[in-house]
CSV table of C-alpha atoms and ligand atoms in Angstrom, one decimal:
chain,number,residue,atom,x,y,z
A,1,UNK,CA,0.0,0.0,0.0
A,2,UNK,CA,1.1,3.3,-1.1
A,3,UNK,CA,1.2,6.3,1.3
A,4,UNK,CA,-1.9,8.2,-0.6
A,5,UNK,CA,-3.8,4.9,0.7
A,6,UNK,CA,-2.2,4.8,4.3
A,7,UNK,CA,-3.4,8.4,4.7
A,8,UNK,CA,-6.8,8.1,3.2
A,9,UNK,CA,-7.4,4.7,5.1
A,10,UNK,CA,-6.3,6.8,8.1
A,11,UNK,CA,-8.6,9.6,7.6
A,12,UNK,CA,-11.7,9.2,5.3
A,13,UNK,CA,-14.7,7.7,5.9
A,14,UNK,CA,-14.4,4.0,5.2
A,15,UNK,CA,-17.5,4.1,3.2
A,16,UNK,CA,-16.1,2.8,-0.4
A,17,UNK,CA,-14.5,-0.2,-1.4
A,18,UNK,CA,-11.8,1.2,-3.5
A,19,UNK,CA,-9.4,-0.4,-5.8
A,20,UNK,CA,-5.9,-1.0,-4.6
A,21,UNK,CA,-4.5,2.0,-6.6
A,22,UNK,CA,-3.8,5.6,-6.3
A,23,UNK,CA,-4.8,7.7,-9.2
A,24,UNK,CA,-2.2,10.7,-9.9
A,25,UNK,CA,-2.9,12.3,-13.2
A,26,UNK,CA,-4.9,11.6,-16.2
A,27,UNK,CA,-5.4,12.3,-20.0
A,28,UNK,CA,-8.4,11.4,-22.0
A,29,UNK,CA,-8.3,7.9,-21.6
A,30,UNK,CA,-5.4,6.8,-20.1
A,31,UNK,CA,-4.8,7.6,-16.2
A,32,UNK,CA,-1.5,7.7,-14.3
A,33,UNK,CA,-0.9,5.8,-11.0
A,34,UNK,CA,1.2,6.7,-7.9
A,35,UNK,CA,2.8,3.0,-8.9
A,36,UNK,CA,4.3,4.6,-12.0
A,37,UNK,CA,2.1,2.4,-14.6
A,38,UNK,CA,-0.2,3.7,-17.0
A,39,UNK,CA,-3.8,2.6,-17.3
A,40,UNK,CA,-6.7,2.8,-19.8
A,41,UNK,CA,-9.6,4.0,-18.2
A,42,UNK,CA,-12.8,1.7,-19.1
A,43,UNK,CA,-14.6,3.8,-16.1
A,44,UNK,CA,-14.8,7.3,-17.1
A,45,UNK,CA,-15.2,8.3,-13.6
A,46,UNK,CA,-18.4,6.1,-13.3
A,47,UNK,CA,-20.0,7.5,-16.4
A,48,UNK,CA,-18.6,11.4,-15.5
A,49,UNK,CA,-15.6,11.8,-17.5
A,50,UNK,CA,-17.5,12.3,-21.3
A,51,UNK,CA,-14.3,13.4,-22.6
A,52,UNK,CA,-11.9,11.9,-21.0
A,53,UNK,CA,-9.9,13.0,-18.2
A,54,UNK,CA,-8.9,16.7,-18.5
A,55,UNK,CA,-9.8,17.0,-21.8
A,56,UNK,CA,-8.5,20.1,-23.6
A,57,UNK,CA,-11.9,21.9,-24.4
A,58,UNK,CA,-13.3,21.4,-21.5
A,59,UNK,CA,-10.5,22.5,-19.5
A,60,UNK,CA,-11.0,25.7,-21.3
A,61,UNK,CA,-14.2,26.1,-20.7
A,62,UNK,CA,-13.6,25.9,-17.2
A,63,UNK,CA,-10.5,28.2,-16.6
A,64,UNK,CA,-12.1,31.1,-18.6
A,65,UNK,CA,-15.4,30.8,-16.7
A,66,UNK,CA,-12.8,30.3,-13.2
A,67,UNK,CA,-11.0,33.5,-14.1
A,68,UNK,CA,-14.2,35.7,-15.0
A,69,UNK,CA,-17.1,34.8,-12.5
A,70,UNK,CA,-16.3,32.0,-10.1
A,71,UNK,CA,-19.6,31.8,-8.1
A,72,UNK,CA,-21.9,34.5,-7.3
A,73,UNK,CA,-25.4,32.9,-5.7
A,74,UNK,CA,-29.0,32.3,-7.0
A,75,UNK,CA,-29.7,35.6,-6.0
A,76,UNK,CA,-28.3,37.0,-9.2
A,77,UNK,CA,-28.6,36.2,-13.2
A,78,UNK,CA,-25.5,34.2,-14.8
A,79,UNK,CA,-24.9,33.6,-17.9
A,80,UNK,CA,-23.3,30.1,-18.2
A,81,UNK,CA,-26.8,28.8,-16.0
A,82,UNK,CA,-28.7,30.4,-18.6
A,83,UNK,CA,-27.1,29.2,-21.6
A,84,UNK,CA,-26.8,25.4,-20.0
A,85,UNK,CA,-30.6,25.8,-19.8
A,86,UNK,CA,-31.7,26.7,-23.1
A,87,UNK,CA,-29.5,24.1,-24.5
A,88,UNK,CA,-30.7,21.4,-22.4
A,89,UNK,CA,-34.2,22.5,-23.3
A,90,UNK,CA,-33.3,22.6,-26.9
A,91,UNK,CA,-31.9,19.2,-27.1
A,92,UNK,CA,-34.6,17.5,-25.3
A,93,UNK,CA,-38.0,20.1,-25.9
A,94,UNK,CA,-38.1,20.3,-22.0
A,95,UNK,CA,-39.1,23.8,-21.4
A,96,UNK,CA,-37.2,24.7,-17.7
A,97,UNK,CA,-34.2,23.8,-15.8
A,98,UNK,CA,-33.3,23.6,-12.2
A,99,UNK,CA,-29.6,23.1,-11.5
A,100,UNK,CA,-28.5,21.1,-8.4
A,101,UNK,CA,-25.0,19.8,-7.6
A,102,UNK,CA,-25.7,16.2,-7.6
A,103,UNK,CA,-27.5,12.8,-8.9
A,104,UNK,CA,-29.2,12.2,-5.3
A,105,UNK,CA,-30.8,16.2,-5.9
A,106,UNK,CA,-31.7,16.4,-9.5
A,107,UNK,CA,-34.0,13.1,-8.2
A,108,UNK,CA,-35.0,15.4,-5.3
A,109,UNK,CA,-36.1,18.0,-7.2
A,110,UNK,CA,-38.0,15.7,-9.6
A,111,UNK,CA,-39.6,14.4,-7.0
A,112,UNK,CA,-40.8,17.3,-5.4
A,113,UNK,CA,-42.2,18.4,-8.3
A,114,UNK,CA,-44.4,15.3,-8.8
A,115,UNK,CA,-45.7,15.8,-5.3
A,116,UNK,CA,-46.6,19.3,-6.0
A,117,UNK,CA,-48.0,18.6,-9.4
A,118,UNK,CA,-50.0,15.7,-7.9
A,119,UNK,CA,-51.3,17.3,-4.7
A,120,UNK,CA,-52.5,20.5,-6.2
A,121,UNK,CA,-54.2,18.1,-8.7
A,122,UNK,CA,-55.6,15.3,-7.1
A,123,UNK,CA,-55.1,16.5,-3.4
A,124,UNK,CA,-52.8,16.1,-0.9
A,125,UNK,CA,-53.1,12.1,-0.1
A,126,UNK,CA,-51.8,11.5,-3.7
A,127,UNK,CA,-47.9,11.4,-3.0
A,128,UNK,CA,-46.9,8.1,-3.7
A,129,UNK,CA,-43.9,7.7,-6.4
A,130,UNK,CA,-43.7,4.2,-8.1
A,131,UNK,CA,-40.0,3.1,-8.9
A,132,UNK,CA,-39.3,0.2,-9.9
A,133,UNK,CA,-37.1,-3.2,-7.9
A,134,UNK,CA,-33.8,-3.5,-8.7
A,135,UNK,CA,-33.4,0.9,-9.5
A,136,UNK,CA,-31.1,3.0,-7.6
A,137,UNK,CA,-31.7,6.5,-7.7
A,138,UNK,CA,-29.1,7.6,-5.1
A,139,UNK,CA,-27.8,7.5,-1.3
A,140,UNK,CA,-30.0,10.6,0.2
A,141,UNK,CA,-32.5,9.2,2.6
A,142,UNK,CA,-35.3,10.2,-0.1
A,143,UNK,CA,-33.6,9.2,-2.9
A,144,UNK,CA,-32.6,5.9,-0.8
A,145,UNK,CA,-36.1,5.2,0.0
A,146,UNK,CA,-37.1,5.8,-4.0
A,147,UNK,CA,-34.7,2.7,-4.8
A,148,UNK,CA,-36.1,-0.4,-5.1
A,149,UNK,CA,-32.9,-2.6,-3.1
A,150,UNK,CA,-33.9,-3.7,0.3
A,151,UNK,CA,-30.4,-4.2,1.1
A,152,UNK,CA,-29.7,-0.4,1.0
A,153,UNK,CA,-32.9,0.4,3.5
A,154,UNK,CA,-31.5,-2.1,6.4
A,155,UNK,CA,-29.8,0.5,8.4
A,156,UNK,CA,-31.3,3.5,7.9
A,157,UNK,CA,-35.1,3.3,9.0
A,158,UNK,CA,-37.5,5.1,8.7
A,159,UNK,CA,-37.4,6.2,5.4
A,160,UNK,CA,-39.4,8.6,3.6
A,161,UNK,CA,-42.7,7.6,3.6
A,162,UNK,CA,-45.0,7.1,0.1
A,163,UNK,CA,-42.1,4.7,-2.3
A,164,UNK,CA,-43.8,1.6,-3.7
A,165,UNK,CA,-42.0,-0.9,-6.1
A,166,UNK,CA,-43.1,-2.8,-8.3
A,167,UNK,CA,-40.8,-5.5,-10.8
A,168,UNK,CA,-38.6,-3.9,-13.4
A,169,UNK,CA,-40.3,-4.8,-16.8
A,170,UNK,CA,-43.8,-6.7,-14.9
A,171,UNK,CA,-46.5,-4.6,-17.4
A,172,UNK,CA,-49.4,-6.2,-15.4
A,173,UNK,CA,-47.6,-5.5,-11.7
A,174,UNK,CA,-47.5,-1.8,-13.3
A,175,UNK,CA,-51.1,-1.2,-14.1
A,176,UNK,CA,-52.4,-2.7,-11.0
A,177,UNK,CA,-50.0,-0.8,-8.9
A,178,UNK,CA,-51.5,2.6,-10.7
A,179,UNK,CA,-55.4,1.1,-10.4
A,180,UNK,CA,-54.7,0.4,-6.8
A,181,UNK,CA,-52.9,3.5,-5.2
A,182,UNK,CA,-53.0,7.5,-5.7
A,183,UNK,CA,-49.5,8.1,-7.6
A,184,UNK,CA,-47.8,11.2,-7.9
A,185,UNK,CA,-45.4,10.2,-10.0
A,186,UNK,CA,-43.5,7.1,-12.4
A,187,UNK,CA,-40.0,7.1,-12.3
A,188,UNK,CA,-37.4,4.6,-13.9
A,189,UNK,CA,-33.7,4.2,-15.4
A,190,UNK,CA,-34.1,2.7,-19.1
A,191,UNK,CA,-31.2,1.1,-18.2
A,192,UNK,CA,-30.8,0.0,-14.3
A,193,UNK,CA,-26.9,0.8,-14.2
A,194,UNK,CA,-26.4,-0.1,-10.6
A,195,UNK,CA,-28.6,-2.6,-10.6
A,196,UNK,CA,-26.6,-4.6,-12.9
A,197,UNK,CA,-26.2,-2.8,-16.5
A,198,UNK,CA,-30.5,-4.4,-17.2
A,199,UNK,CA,-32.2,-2.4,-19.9
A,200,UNK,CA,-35.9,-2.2,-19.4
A,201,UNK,CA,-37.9,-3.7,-22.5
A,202,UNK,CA,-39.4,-0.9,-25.3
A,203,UNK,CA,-42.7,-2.3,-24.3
A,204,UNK,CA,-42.5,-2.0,-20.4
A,205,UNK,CA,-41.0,1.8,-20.7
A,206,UNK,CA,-43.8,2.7,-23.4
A,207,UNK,CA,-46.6,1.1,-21.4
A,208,UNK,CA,-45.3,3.2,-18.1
A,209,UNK,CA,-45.1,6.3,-20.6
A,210,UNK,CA,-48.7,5.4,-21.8
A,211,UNK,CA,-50.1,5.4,-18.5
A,212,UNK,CA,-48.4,8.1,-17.2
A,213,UNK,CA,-50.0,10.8,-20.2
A,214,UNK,CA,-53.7,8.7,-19.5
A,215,UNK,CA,-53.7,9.6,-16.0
A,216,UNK,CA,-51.7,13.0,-15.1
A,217,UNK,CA,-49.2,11.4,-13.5
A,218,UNK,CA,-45.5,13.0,-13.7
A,219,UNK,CA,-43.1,10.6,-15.2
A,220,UNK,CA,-39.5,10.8,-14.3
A,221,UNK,CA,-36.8,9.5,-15.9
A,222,UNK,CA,-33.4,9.3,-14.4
A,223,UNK,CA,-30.8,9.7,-16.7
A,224,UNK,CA,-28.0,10.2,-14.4
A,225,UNK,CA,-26.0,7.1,-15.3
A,226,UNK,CA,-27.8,6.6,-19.3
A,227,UNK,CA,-27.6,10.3,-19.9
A,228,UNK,CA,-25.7,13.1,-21.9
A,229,UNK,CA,-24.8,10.8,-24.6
A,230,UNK,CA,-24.1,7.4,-22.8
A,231,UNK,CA,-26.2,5.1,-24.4
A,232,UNK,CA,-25.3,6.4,-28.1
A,233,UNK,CA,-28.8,9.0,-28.0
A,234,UNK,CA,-28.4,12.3,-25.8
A,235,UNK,CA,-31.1,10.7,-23.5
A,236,UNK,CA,-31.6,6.9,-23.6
A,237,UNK,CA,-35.4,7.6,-23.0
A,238,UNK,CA,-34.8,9.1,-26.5
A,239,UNK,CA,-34.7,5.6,-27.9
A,240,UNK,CA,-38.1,4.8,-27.3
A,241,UNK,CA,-40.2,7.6,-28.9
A,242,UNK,CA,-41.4,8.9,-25.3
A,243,UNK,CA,-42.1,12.1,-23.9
A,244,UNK,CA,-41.2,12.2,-20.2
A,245,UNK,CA,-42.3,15.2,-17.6
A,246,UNK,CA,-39.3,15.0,-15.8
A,247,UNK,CA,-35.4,14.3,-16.4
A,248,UNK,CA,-32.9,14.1,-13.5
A,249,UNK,CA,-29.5,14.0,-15.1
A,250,UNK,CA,-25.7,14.7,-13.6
A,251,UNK,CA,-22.9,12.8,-14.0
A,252,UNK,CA,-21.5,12.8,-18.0
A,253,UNK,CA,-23.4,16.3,-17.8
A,254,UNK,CA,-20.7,18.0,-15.8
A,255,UNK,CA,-17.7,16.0,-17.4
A,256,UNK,CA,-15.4,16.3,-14.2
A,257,UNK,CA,-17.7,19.4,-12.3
A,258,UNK,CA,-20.0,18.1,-10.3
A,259,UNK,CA,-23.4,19.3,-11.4
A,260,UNK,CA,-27.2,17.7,-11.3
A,261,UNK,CA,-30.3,19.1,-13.1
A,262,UNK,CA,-33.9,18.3,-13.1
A,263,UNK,CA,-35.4,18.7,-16.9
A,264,UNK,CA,-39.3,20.2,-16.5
A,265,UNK,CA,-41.6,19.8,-19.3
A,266,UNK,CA,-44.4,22.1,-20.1
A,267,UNK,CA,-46.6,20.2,-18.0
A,268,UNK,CA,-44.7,20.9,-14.8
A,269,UNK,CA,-42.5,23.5,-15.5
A,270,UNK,CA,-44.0,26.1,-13.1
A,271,UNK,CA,-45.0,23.8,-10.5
A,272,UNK,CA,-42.0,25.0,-7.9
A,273,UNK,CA,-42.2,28.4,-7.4
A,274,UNK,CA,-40.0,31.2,-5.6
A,275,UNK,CA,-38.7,29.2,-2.1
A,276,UNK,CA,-40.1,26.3,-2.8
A,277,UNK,CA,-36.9,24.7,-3.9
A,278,UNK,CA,-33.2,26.0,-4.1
A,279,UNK,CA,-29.7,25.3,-3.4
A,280,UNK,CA,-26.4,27.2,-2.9
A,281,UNK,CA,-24.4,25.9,-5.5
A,282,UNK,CA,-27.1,24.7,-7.9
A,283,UNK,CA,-26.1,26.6,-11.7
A,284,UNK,CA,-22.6,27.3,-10.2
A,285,UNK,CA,-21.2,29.0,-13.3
A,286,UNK,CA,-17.7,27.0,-13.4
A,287,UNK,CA,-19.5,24.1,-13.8
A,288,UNK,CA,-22.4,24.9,-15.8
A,289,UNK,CA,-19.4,26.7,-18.2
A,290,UNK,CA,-17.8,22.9,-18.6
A,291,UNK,CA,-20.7,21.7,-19.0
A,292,UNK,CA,-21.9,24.1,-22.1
A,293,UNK,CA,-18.5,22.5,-23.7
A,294,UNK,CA,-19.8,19.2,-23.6
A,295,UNK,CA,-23.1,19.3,-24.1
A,296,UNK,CA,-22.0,21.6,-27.3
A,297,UNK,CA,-20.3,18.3,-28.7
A,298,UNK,CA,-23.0,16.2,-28.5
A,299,UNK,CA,-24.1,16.0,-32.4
A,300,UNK,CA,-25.6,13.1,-34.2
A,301,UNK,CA,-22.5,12.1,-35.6
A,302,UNK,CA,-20.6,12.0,-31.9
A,303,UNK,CA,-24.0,9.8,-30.9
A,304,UNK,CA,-23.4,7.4,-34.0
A,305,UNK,CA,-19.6,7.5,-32.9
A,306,UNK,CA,-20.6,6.5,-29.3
A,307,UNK,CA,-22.9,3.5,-31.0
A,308,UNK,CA,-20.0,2.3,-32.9
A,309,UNK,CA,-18.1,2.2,-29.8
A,310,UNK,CA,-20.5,0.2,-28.2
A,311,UNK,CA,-20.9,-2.4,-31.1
A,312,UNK,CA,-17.2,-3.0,-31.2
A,313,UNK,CA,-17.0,-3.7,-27.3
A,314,UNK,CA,-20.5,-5.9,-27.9
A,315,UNK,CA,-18.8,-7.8,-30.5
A,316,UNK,CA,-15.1,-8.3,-29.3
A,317,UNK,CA,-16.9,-9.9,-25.7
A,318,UNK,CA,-19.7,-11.8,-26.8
A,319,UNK,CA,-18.9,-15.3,-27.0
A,320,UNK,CA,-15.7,-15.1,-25.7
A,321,UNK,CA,-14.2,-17.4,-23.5
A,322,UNK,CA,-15.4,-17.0,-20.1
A,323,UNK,CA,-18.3,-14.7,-21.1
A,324,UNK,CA,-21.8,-15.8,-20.5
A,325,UNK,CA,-23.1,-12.8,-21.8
A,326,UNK,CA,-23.1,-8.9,-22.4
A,327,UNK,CA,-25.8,-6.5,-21.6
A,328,UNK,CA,-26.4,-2.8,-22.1
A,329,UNK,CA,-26.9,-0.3,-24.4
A,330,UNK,CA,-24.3,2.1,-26.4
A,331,UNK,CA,-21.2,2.7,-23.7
A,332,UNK,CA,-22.8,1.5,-20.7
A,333,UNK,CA,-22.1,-2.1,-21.2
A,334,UNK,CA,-22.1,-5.2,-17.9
A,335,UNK,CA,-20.9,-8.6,-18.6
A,336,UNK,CA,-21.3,-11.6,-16.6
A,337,UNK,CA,-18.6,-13.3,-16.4
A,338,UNK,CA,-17.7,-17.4,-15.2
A,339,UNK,CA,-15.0,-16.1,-13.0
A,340,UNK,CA,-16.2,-13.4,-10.2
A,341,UNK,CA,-16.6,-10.0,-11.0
A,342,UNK,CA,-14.0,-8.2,-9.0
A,343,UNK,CA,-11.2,-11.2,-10.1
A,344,UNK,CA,-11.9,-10.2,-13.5
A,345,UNK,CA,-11.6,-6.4,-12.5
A,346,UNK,CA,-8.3,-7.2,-10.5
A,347,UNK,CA,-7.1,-9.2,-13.4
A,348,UNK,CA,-7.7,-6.2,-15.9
A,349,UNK,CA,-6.2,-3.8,-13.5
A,350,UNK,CA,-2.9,-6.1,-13.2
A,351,UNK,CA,-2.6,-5.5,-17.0
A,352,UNK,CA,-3.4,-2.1,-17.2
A,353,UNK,CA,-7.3,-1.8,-17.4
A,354,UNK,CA,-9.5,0.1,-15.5
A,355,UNK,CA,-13.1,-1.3,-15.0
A,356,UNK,CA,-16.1,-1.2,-12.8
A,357,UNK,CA,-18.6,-3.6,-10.8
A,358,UNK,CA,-21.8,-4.1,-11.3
A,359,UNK,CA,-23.6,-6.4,-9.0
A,360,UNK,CA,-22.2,-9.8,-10.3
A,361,UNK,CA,-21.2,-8.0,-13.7
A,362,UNK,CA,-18.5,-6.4,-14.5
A,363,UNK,CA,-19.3,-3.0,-15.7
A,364,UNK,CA,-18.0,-0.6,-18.6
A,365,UNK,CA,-18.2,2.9,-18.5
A,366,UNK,CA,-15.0,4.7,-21.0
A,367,UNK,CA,-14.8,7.8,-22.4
A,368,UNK,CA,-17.2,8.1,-24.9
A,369,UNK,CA,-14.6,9.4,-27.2
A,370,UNK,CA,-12.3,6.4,-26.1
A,371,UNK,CA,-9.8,5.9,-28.9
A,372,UNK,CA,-10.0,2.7,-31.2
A,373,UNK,CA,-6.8,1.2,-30.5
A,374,UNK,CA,-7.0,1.6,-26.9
A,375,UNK,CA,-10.3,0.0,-27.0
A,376,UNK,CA,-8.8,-2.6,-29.2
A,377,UNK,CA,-5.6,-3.0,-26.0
A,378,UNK,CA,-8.4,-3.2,-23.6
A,379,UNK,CA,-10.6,-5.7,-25.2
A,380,UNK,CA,-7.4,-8.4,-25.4
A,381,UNK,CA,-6.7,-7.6,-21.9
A,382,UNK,CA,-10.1,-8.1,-21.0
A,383,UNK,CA,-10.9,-11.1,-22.5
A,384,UNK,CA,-7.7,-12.3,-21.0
A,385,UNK,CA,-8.7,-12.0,-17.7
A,386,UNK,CA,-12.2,-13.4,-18.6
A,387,UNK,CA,-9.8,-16.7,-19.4
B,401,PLP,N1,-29.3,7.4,-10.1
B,401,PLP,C1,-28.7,6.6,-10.9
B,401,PLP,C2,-29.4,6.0,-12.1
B,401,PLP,C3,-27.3,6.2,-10.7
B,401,PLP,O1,-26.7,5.4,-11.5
B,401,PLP,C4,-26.7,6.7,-9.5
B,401,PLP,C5,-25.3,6.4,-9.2
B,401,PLP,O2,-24.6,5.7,-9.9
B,401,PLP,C6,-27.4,7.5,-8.7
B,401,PLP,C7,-28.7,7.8,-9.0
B,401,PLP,C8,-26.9,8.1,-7.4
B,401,PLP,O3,-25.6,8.7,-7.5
B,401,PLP,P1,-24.8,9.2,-6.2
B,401,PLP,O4,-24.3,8.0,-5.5
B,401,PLP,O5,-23.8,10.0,-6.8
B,401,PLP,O6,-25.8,10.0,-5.4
């Protein structure tokens, strides 16, 4: 062990499993270790790092906004806030914005605005949100109680009152679910990323969006690990020709900032009004500046690159040895290997590849502008330790 990891074992909360390796520098998509080795990064920070590490635009971005208006409050107009907004609402025809600093927060604000929505419609017993088993939508005790894992609610009872789950991709367990209880709101990943890289079927996400529009209810997508790009659209709900009221997205969005936003649509978009929702940070320029710069690069033809990515990974894994199978859409990919997850990851790591955990999968996350022959290095290294 390194002395980065005698100090932090010394004096930060315990609470992650971390890898056995100290992270110095980084470029696109290749980090440095404090062991002096090189690594390609098949992580992208957990689906943060769009570009890469430090990439050169973005960097940019963020030193001119960091020179010229650092932070100033919500109590004032700023211009990178402004312009993140409109092109957000641009991208996606949302119509309003609300900037938080975090995944667990643009889910808050989503769901606040549901309850509102719902109350002032249907009156104040009508607060219950539907997620679905299986979802994660953050570490908050709210956003904790809105994901569908038991095993995360153990130790930290009570939770917030009025979450109900129902089976990821159980039609019939949805519409009784809605016939039986007041909901204030739908809300689901298209792709449970935590849960173990598990895209919901076209017919289960259009049925939820179908039922949603039939009766008012708010429905929420959370796009925080399948967003800005990910999944090879610039929202994955965006592969299945629906309409949602409400987008929580954060991660990719800030490419190395941390930032959250909450996506309104017409529908809801003036539901929160002055005080009822806020947050220092939230629309921090810096960040919303670096943001700008990726969402910017975000074109059809950087989505079909991010597809093509995915298709190469699909197809140098599937059927290899020691690969049972490959799930996932565009550059979110998990794959369930014979060996245990975190031996695979160890293995990779030995070689020089960074990779993730997903429940028993091993989980992909790169740059979604990873170079080819890295890619290429990584998948020979990673089917080797799939061996
Ligand atoms: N929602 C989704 C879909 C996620 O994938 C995650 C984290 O991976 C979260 C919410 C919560 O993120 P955080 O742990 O940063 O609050």
């Amino acid at each position: 062990m390194d002395s980065i990891q005698v100090l932090d074992q010394q004096y930060v909360a315990g609470t992650y499993r971390r890898q056995d390796l100290a992270l110095v520098s980084g470029k696109g998509s290749l980090f440095w270790g404090s062991d002096g080795k090189q690594y390609i990064d098949l992580t992208g920070g957990i689906g943060v790092n769009s570009f890469g590490a430090c990439d050169d635009a973005w960097i940019q971005a963020v030193t001119q906004q960091l020179s010229t208006l650092s932070h100033s409050s919500n109590l004032f107009y700023t211009q990178p806030a402004a312009q993140l907004a409109q092109l957000l609402c641009q991208k996606t025809g949302m119509d309003k914005v609300f900037f938080s600093n975090s995944v667990a927060e643009a889910n808050e604000c989503a769901f606040k605005v549901a309850r509102k929505y719902s109350a002032e419609k249907k009156g104040s017993d009508c607060y219950t949100i539907l997620t679905l088993e299986n979802s994660f939508h953050g570490r908050t005790i709210t956003a904790l109680s809105a994901t569908g894992q038991d095993h995360y609610h153990r130790l930290f009872q009570p939770l917030t009152p009025g979450f109900l789950h129902v089976p990821a991709n159980d039609t019939q367990a949805l519409i009784q679910a809605v016939n039986q209880h007041k909901i204030a709101g739908i809300a689901l990943e298209c792709v449970q990323g935590e849960g173990g890289v598990l895209p919901l079927t076209a017919e289960f996400i259009q049925t939820a969006a179908t039922i949603a529009q039939q009766q008012d209810i708010p429905l929420i997508i959370d796009e925080v690990q399948t967003g800005n790009g990910r999944t090879g659209k610039f929202y994955a709900y965006m592969h299945y020709g629906i309409q949602p009221d409400l987008v929580s997205t954060a991660k990719g969005l800030g490419g190395g900032l941390p930032i959250g936003a909450t996506l309104m649509s017409e529908k809801v978009s003036s539901v929160l009004g002055p005080g009822d929702h806020g947050s220092t940070y939230g629309g921090n320029p810096v960040a919303c500046a670096g943001a700008i710069s990726i969402v910017n690069r975000m074109d059809e033809a950087f989505l079909a690159e991010v597809t093509r990515r995915g298709d190469y990974i699909r197809s140098a894994l599937t059927g290899a040895p020691g690969v049972l199978s490959v799930t996932g859409l565009g550059l979110m990919i998990g794959i369930q290997t014979e060996k245990p997850a975190a031996e695979v990851v160890s293995a990779c790591r030995e070689q020089g590849v960074l990779c993730l955990t997903a429940k028993t999968k091993v989980r992909l996350l790169p740059p979604l502008n990873i170079p080819m022959d890295l890619l290429a290095q990584a998948m020979d290294v990673l089917r080797s330790a799939c061996l």
